[in-house]
Amino acid sequence: MKIRVINPNTSASMTAKIGAAARAVAAPGTVIEAVNPSFGAASIEDHLDDVWAAAGVAEQVRTGQAEGADAFVIACFGDPGLHAAREIATGPVIGIAEAAFHAATLLATGFSVVTTLTRTCVIAEHLVLQYGFERRCRGIHGTDIAVLDLEDPASMAFERILAASKQALEQDRSEAIVLGCAGMADLCHALQDRLGVPVIDGVGAAVKFAESLVSLKLATSKIGDYAAPLAKSYAGLAGPFSPG
Ligand code: 2AL
């Protein structure tokens, strides 16, 4: 099966990192196609970045759908464009935040999210509420590490995420950590070894959920809310995205 893993930001190095994390967990018969949009922000850290990221995801789902992708993963913790992507795609579309929340609740009664900039915490809070995980998510913690600084050893990202995770487990009385950024995927196992609790990277979780659903011959429901977008022409800049 072919899974298109979309990094919604335009950082090529982050797309490569996400692709590697996806391939590390994929089954032997799974082809991972790691892509990013042709436009948008190099990191997604606020609502404006998120707007462009959602359009970028729509671009990549459209082309992936035309090229026969069996499933899609949206590899940014804000799950930008998730619902629109489910309208466009016929196969499953999994956002890394929703996937990580589900995985965490199968492993612990309460989890904490450790993320990047503190200002992104509200975006994660909105998702927790939207997906109905408010009874299981016990806290959301910013580290004030910028997304692109995760790749810079001088940021001491691992040590800072480790410290924030320890504090979160204690303060929130939680039993698992959800990593709040796709760019943290490579830190997941080392953090889990140090913390001694499940540490969930949404990229890996989303790839495995996508594989499971495709293997089970399950796809996005096409009646009602996720039916194909209405055929219409969009004006101006949005013209190339017109669904009809
Ligand atoms: C993210 C992420 O996963 N990718 C990105 O560009 N920003 N998440 C975050 N909390 O900053």
Short mmCIF file of C-alpha atoms and ligand atoms in Angstrom, two decimals:
data_model
loop_
_atom_site.label_atom_id
_atom_site.label_comp_id
_atom_site.label_asym_id
_atom_site.label_seq_id
_atom_site.Cartn_x
_atom_site.Cartn_y
_atom_site.Cartn_z
CA MET A 1 0.00 0.00 0.00
CA LYS A 2 1.05 3.58 -0.57
CA ILE A 3 0.73 6.12 2.25
CA ARG A 4 1.35 9.76 1.43
CA VAL A 5 2.77 11.40 4.56
CA ILE A 6 2.31 15.14 4.24
CA ASN A 7 4.52 17.50 6.21
CA PRO A 8 2.29 20.62 6.03
CA ASN A 9 5.23 22.99 6.41
CA THR A 10 7.74 23.69 3.63
CA SER A 11 10.93 22.66 5.46
CA ALA A 12 12.58 19.97 3.28
CA SER A 13 14.79 18.75 6.15
CA MET A 14 11.74 18.26 8.36
CA THR A 15 9.97 16.39 5.53
CA ALA A 16 13.00 14.06 5.35
CA LYS A 17 12.94 13.53 9.13
CA ILE A 18 9.21 12.77 9.07
CA GLY A 19 9.69 10.38 6.14
CA ALA A 20 12.40 8.52 8.06
CA ALA A 21 10.19 8.24 11.16
CA ALA A 22 7.32 6.92 9.03
CA ARG A 23 9.52 4.36 7.22
CA ALA A 24 10.98 3.17 10.54
CA VAL A 25 7.56 1.85 11.62
CA ALA A 26 5.98 0.98 8.27
CA ALA A 27 5.36 -2.66 7.35
CA PRO A 28 7.57 -4.18 4.62
CA GLY A 29 4.85 -3.84 1.96
CA THR A 30 4.11 -0.19 2.72
CA VAL A 31 5.51 2.57 0.51
CA ILE A 32 5.88 5.87 2.35
CA GLU A 33 5.78 8.94 0.16
CA ALA A 34 6.91 11.95 2.25
CA VAL A 35 5.95 15.27 0.70
CA ASN A 36 5.38 18.90 1.63
CA PRO A 37 3.28 21.65 -0.01
CA SER A 38 4.72 23.89 -2.73
CA PHE A 39 3.86 26.99 -0.69
CA GLY A 40 3.40 28.11 2.91
CA ALA A 41 5.42 28.59 6.08
CA ALA A 42 8.61 26.68 6.93
CA SER A 43 7.16 25.97 10.38
CA ILE A 44 3.60 26.03 11.66
CA GLU A 45 3.39 27.84 14.96
CA ASP A 46 0.31 30.08 14.87
CA HIS A 47 -3.14 30.36 13.33
CA LEU A 48 -1.97 32.21 10.21
CA ASP A 49 0.66 29.54 9.45
CA ASP A 50 -2.11 27.00 9.99
CA VAL A 51 -4.41 28.59 7.36
CA TRP A 52 -1.76 28.27 4.65
CA ALA A 53 -0.79 24.80 5.86
CA ALA A 54 -4.40 23.63 5.48
CA ALA A 55 -4.42 24.80 1.84
CA GLY A 56 -1.04 23.13 1.32
CA VAL A 57 -2.44 19.88 2.69
CA ALA A 58 -5.39 20.18 0.26
CA GLU A 59 -2.89 20.60 -2.59
CA GLN A 60 -0.97 17.47 -1.59
CA VAL A 61 -4.09 15.36 -0.96
CA ARG A 62 -5.47 16.31 -4.39
CA THR A 63 -2.31 15.21 -6.20
CA GLY A 64 -1.85 12.16 -3.96
CA GLN A 65 -5.43 11.09 -4.61
CA ALA A 66 -4.87 11.42 -8.38
CA GLU A 67 -1.67 9.36 -8.06
CA GLY A 68 -3.34 6.49 -6.20
CA ALA A 69 -2.38 6.98 -2.54
CA ASP A 70 -4.21 4.47 -0.34
CA ALA A 71 -4.09 6.68 2.77
CA PHE A 72 -2.79 10.03 3.96
CA VAL A 73 -1.08 11.20 7.14
CA ILE A 74 -1.08 14.89 8.07
CA ALA A 75 2.20 15.26 9.95
CA CYS A 76 1.74 18.48 11.88
CA PHE A 77 0.34 18.57 15.41
CA GLY A 78 -2.39 21.09 14.51
CA ASP A 79 -3.85 18.54 12.05
CA PRO A 80 -4.25 21.39 9.50
CA GLY A 81 -6.86 20.77 6.83
CA LEU A 82 -7.85 17.37 8.25
CA HIS A 83 -11.59 17.58 7.57
CA ALA A 84 -11.13 19.04 4.06
CA ALA A 85 -8.60 16.29 3.31
CA ARG A 86 -11.19 13.68 4.32
CA GLU A 87 -13.64 15.23 1.84
CA ILE A 88 -11.08 15.06 -0.99
CA ALA A 89 -9.60 11.62 -0.23
CA THR A 90 -11.32 8.29 -0.53
CA GLY A 91 -8.83 6.42 1.68
CA PRO A 92 -8.27 7.14 5.38
CA VAL A 93 -6.73 10.47 6.40
CA ILE A 94 -5.05 10.50 9.81
CA GLY A 95 -3.83 13.60 11.62
CA ILE A 96 -0.91 13.06 14.00
CA ALA A 97 -2.59 14.83 16.93
CA GLU A 98 -5.78 12.77 16.70
CA ALA A 99 -3.72 9.58 16.22
CA ALA A 100 -1.49 10.33 19.20
CA PHE A 101 -4.46 11.13 21.47
CA HIS A 102 -6.11 7.84 20.55
CA ALA A 103 -2.88 5.86 21.09
CA ALA A 104 -2.29 7.53 24.47
CA THR A 105 -5.75 6.62 25.74
CA LEU A 106 -5.14 2.95 24.88
CA LEU A 107 -2.04 2.98 27.09
CA ALA A 108 -2.86 5.27 30.03
CA THR A 109 -5.87 6.78 31.74
CA GLY A 110 -4.41 10.28 31.49
CA PHE A 111 -1.81 11.87 29.24
CA SER A 112 0.07 15.15 28.97
CA VAL A 113 1.10 16.92 25.77
CA VAL A 114 4.59 18.47 25.57
CA THR A 115 4.90 20.81 22.63
CA THR A 116 6.95 23.61 21.08
CA LEU A 117 6.09 27.28 21.61
CA THR A 118 3.74 28.02 24.49
CA ARG A 119 1.48 29.95 22.10
CA THR A 120 0.72 26.68 20.24
CA CYS A 121 -0.82 25.19 23.42
CA VAL A 122 -4.20 26.76 22.65
CA ILE A 123 -4.22 25.13 19.20
CA ALA A 124 -3.66 21.76 20.90
CA GLU A 125 -6.33 22.58 23.50
CA HIS A 126 -8.83 23.28 20.71
CA LEU A 127 -8.04 19.89 19.14
CA VAL A 128 -8.42 18.06 22.47
CA LEU A 129 -11.89 19.61 22.81
CA GLN A 130 -12.83 19.10 19.17
CA TYR A 131 -11.92 15.39 19.31
CA GLY A 132 -13.49 14.87 22.74
CA PHE A 133 -10.33 13.95 24.69
CA GLU A 134 -10.76 16.52 27.47
CA ARG A 135 -11.45 13.79 30.03
CA ARG A 136 -8.12 12.08 29.26
CA CYS A 137 -5.75 14.96 28.49
CA ARG A 138 -4.49 16.26 31.84
CA GLY A 139 -2.24 19.08 30.63
CA ILE A 140 -0.60 20.77 27.65
CA HIS A 141 2.89 22.18 28.14
CA GLY A 142 4.98 24.49 25.96
CA THR A 143 8.77 24.27 25.97
CA ASP A 144 9.32 27.48 23.98
CA ILE A 145 11.48 25.61 21.50
CA ALA A 146 10.74 26.88 17.97
CA VAL A 147 9.90 24.08 15.52
CA LEU A 148 12.97 24.60 13.33
CA ASP A 149 15.24 24.82 16.40
CA LEU A 150 14.42 21.18 17.12
CA GLU A 151 17.04 20.42 14.46
CA ASP A 152 19.69 22.63 16.06
CA PRO A 153 21.73 20.81 18.76
CA ALA A 154 22.41 24.19 20.40
CA SER A 155 18.71 24.39 21.33
CA MET A 156 19.20 21.50 23.82
CA ALA A 157 15.79 20.28 22.66
CA PHE A 158 16.10 16.77 24.07
CA GLU A 159 17.06 17.94 27.56
CA ARG A 160 14.34 20.62 27.61
CA ILE A 161 11.61 18.24 26.40
CA LEU A 162 12.78 15.64 28.93
CA ALA A 163 12.60 18.17 31.77
CA ALA A 164 9.17 19.45 30.66
CA SER A 165 7.88 15.87 30.38
CA LYS A 166 9.07 14.97 33.91
CA GLN A 167 7.38 18.06 35.28
CA ALA A 168 4.18 17.34 33.31
CA LEU A 169 3.92 13.75 34.57
CA GLU A 170 4.26 14.96 38.16
CA GLN A 171 2.14 18.11 37.93
CA ASP A 172 -0.68 16.59 35.83
CA ARG A 173 -0.67 13.16 37.53
CA SER A 174 -0.53 11.70 34.01
CA GLU A 175 0.97 8.39 32.88
CA ALA A 176 1.95 9.01 29.25
CA ILE A 177 3.45 11.80 27.15
CA VAL A 178 2.22 12.88 23.73
CA LEU A 179 4.85 14.76 21.72
CA GLY A 180 3.29 17.93 20.30
CA CYS A 181 5.30 18.30 17.11
CA ALA A 182 6.19 16.08 14.14
CA GLY A 183 9.75 17.41 14.43
CA MET A 184 10.10 15.58 17.78
CA ALA A 185 9.65 12.12 16.18
CA ASP A 186 13.36 11.28 16.33
CA LEU A 187 13.47 11.97 20.10
CA CYS A 188 10.59 9.64 21.00
CA HIS A 189 12.43 6.43 21.91
CA ALA A 190 15.22 8.10 23.87
CA LEU A 191 12.61 10.08 25.83
CA GLN A 192 10.61 6.92 26.55
CA ASP A 193 13.77 5.17 27.80
CA ARG A 194 14.53 8.05 30.15
CA LEU A 195 10.97 8.64 31.37
CA GLY A 196 9.83 5.04 31.79
CA VAL A 197 6.31 5.82 30.54
CA PRO A 198 4.80 5.56 27.05
CA VAL A 199 5.92 8.46 24.84
CA ILE A 200 3.80 8.79 21.74
CA ASP A 201 5.02 10.29 18.50
CA GLY A 202 2.01 11.00 16.32
CA VAL A 203 3.83 10.33 13.05
CA GLY A 204 4.47 6.69 13.93
CA ALA A 205 1.02 6.25 15.47
CA ALA A 206 -0.70 7.79 12.43
CA VAL A 207 1.21 5.60 9.96
CA LYS A 208 0.28 2.45 11.89
CA PHE A 209 -3.39 3.49 12.19
CA ALA A 210 -3.46 4.27 8.44
CA GLU A 211 -1.93 0.87 7.63
CA SER A 212 -4.41 -0.89 9.94
CA LEU A 213 -7.45 0.81 8.44
CA VAL A 214 -6.34 0.10 4.85
CA SER A 215 -5.62 -3.55 5.77
CA LEU A 216 -9.08 -3.79 7.32
CA LYS A 217 -10.52 -2.37 4.07
CA LEU A 218 -11.89 0.61 5.99
CA ALA A 219 -12.05 4.05 4.39
CA THR A 220 -13.46 7.49 5.10
CA SER A 221 -17.27 7.54 5.12
CA LYS A 222 -18.50 9.31 2.02
CA ILE A 223 -22.02 10.15 3.14
CA GLY A 224 -22.75 13.42 4.90
CA ASP A 225 -19.95 15.50 6.33
CA TYR A 226 -17.03 13.85 4.48
CA ALA A 227 -18.82 13.51 1.12
CA ALA A 228 -16.78 14.80 -1.85
CA PRO A 229 -16.55 18.61 -1.93
CA LEU A 230 -19.32 20.38 -3.85
CA ALA A 231 -18.33 21.09 -7.46
CA LYS A 232 -17.68 24.81 -7.82
CA SER A 233 -15.06 27.21 -9.14
CA TYR A 234 -12.96 29.17 -6.68
CA ALA A 235 -11.86 32.71 -7.55
CA GLY A 236 -8.37 34.20 -7.81
CA LEU A 237 -5.53 32.62 -5.89
CA ALA A 238 -7.71 29.63 -4.93
CA GLY A 239 -8.59 28.87 -8.59
CA PRO A 240 -6.27 25.83 -8.93
CA PHE A 241 -7.92 24.26 -5.87
CA SER A 242 -11.46 24.39 -7.36
CA PRO A 243 -13.28 21.13 -6.70
CA GLY A 244 -15.23 21.31 -9.96
C1 2AL B 1 4.19 21.72 14.49
C2 2AL B 1 4.41 20.54 13.74
O1 2AL B 1 4.12 19.40 14.08
N1 2AL B 1 4.96 20.96 12.57
C3 2AL B 1 5.08 22.29 12.59
O2 2AL B 1 5.56 22.98 11.67
N2 2AL B 1 4.60 22.76 13.79
N3 2AL B 1 3.65 21.69 15.77
C4 2AL B 1 3.87 22.61 16.76
N4 2AL B 1 3.25 22.41 17.93
O3 2AL B 1 4.60 23.57 16.62
#
